[in-house]
Amino acid sequence: MSRRAWLHLALAIAGVAVVIWAVVNAVSPSISCRGVPMGPGDTCRNAEGTKVQTYEDRLEAVTFSTPVMIGTGVVVAGFGAALFVAERRRTASVVG
């Protein structure tokens, strides 16, 4: 298998990994503020202290970003798989 085919396969695997990560994060989101776990009712200030987010705000952001991450992962995985198949067909026709 060519180096190019391996890279296309790696791209497809990366897309699948993004989908898996997004699904796992949606099932049990870990909301934190600069590495400190947050719970309902907690707030988090940005580094400058100019903006405050609540636990609920951050949880909502995770909830809304999950479909985008899943969709992106599916597109990347599909693109990598299509490139992999095309590369395998190309090298098979050259060899055979």
Short mmCIF file of C-alpha atoms in Angstrom, two decimals:
data_model
loop_
_atom_site.label_atom_id
_atom_site.label_comp_id
_atom_site.label_asym_id
_atom_site.label_seq_id
_atom_site.Cartn_x
_atom_site.Cartn_y
_atom_site.Cartn_z
CA MET A 1 0.00 0.00 0.00
CA SER A 2 1.37 3.42 -0.93
CA ARG A 3 2.23 6.17 1.50
CA ARG A 4 -0.58 8.27 0.03
CA ALA A 5 -3.13 5.51 0.72
CA TRP A 6 -1.95 5.29 4.33
CA LEU A 7 -2.39 9.05 4.74
CA HIS A 8 -5.92 8.90 3.32
CA LEU A 9 -6.71 6.04 5.67
CA ALA A 10 -5.33 8.07 8.58
CA LEU A 11 -7.59 10.98 7.59
CA ALA A 12 -10.63 8.68 7.60
CA ILE A 13 -9.65 7.32 11.02
CA ALA A 14 -9.22 10.86 12.36
CA GLY A 15 -12.76 11.69 11.20
CA VAL A 16 -14.12 8.62 12.99
CA ALA A 17 -12.20 9.63 16.12
CA VAL A 18 -13.83 13.08 16.05
CA VAL A 19 -17.29 11.47 15.80
CA ILE A 20 -16.53 9.13 18.71
CA TRP A 21 -15.16 11.99 20.82
CA ALA A 22 -18.22 14.15 20.13
CA VAL A 23 -20.64 11.35 21.02
CA VAL A 24 -18.78 10.51 24.25
CA ASN A 25 -18.62 14.19 25.19
CA ALA A 26 -22.37 14.56 24.51
CA VAL A 27 -23.25 11.56 26.67
CA SER A 28 -21.21 12.72 29.66
CA PRO A 29 -19.96 16.27 29.20
CA SER A 30 -17.18 17.45 31.48
CA ILE A 31 -17.67 21.16 32.01
CA SER A 32 -14.68 22.96 33.47
CA CYS A 33 -13.31 26.44 34.02
CA ARG A 34 -9.59 26.55 33.17
CA GLY A 35 -9.18 22.93 34.26
CA VAL A 36 -11.38 23.13 37.37
CA PRO A 37 -14.56 21.03 37.15
CA MET A 38 -17.78 23.02 37.29
CA GLY A 39 -21.18 22.04 38.61
CA PRO A 40 -24.68 23.49 38.33
CA GLY A 41 -24.75 27.06 39.58
CA ASP A 42 -20.99 27.64 39.19
CA THR A 43 -19.64 30.59 37.21
CA CYS A 44 -16.42 31.16 35.31
CA ARG A 45 -14.74 34.46 34.48
CA ASN A 46 -12.46 34.87 31.50
CA ALA A 47 -8.80 35.70 32.07
CA GLU A 48 -9.44 39.46 31.81
CA GLY A 49 -12.44 39.26 34.13
CA THR A 50 -14.68 40.94 31.57
CA LYS A 51 -17.03 38.06 30.81
CA VAL A 52 -18.79 35.58 33.06
CA GLN A 53 -20.19 32.25 31.92
CA THR A 54 -22.35 29.97 34.00
CA TYR A 55 -22.20 26.19 34.07
CA GLU A 56 -25.47 26.20 32.17
CA ASP A 57 -24.01 28.49 29.45
CA ARG A 58 -21.08 26.15 28.95
CA LEU A 59 -23.30 23.07 28.95
CA GLU A 60 -25.51 24.70 26.30
CA ALA A 61 -22.44 25.44 24.15
CA VAL A 62 -21.43 21.76 24.33
CA THR A 63 -24.98 20.69 23.48
CA PHE A 64 -25.14 22.94 20.40
CA SER A 65 -21.62 22.12 19.18
CA THR A 66 -22.10 18.33 19.31
CA PRO A 67 -24.04 18.03 16.01
CA VAL A 68 -21.47 20.25 14.28
CA MET A 69 -18.60 18.08 15.52
CA ILE A 70 -20.38 14.88 14.52
CA GLY A 71 -21.15 16.28 11.07
CA THR A 72 -17.58 17.48 10.59
CA GLY A 73 -16.22 14.10 11.65
CA VAL A 74 -18.53 12.26 9.27
CA VAL A 75 -17.52 14.53 6.37
CA VAL A 76 -13.80 14.14 7.11
CA ALA A 77 -14.14 10.35 7.51
CA GLY A 78 -16.10 10.08 4.28
CA PHE A 79 -13.63 12.26 2.41
CA GLY A 80 -10.67 10.24 3.69
CA ALA A 81 -12.41 6.97 2.82
CA ALA A 82 -13.24 8.20 -0.69
CA LEU A 83 -9.64 9.29 -1.25
CA PHE A 84 -8.41 5.95 0.08
CA VAL A 85 -10.68 3.96 -2.25
CA ALA A 86 -9.73 6.14 -5.23
CA GLU A 87 -6.04 5.70 -4.46
CA ARG A 88 -6.38 1.92 -4.13
CA ARG A 89 -8.24 1.76 -7.47
CA ARG A 90 -5.63 3.98 -9.11
CA THR A 91 -2.70 1.88 -7.90
CA ALA A 92 -4.55 -1.37 -8.74
CA SER A 93 -5.14 -0.22 -12.33
CA VAL A 94 -1.49 0.84 -12.71
CA VAL A 95 -0.20 -2.49 -11.38
CA GLY A 96 -2.75 -4.75 -13.06
#
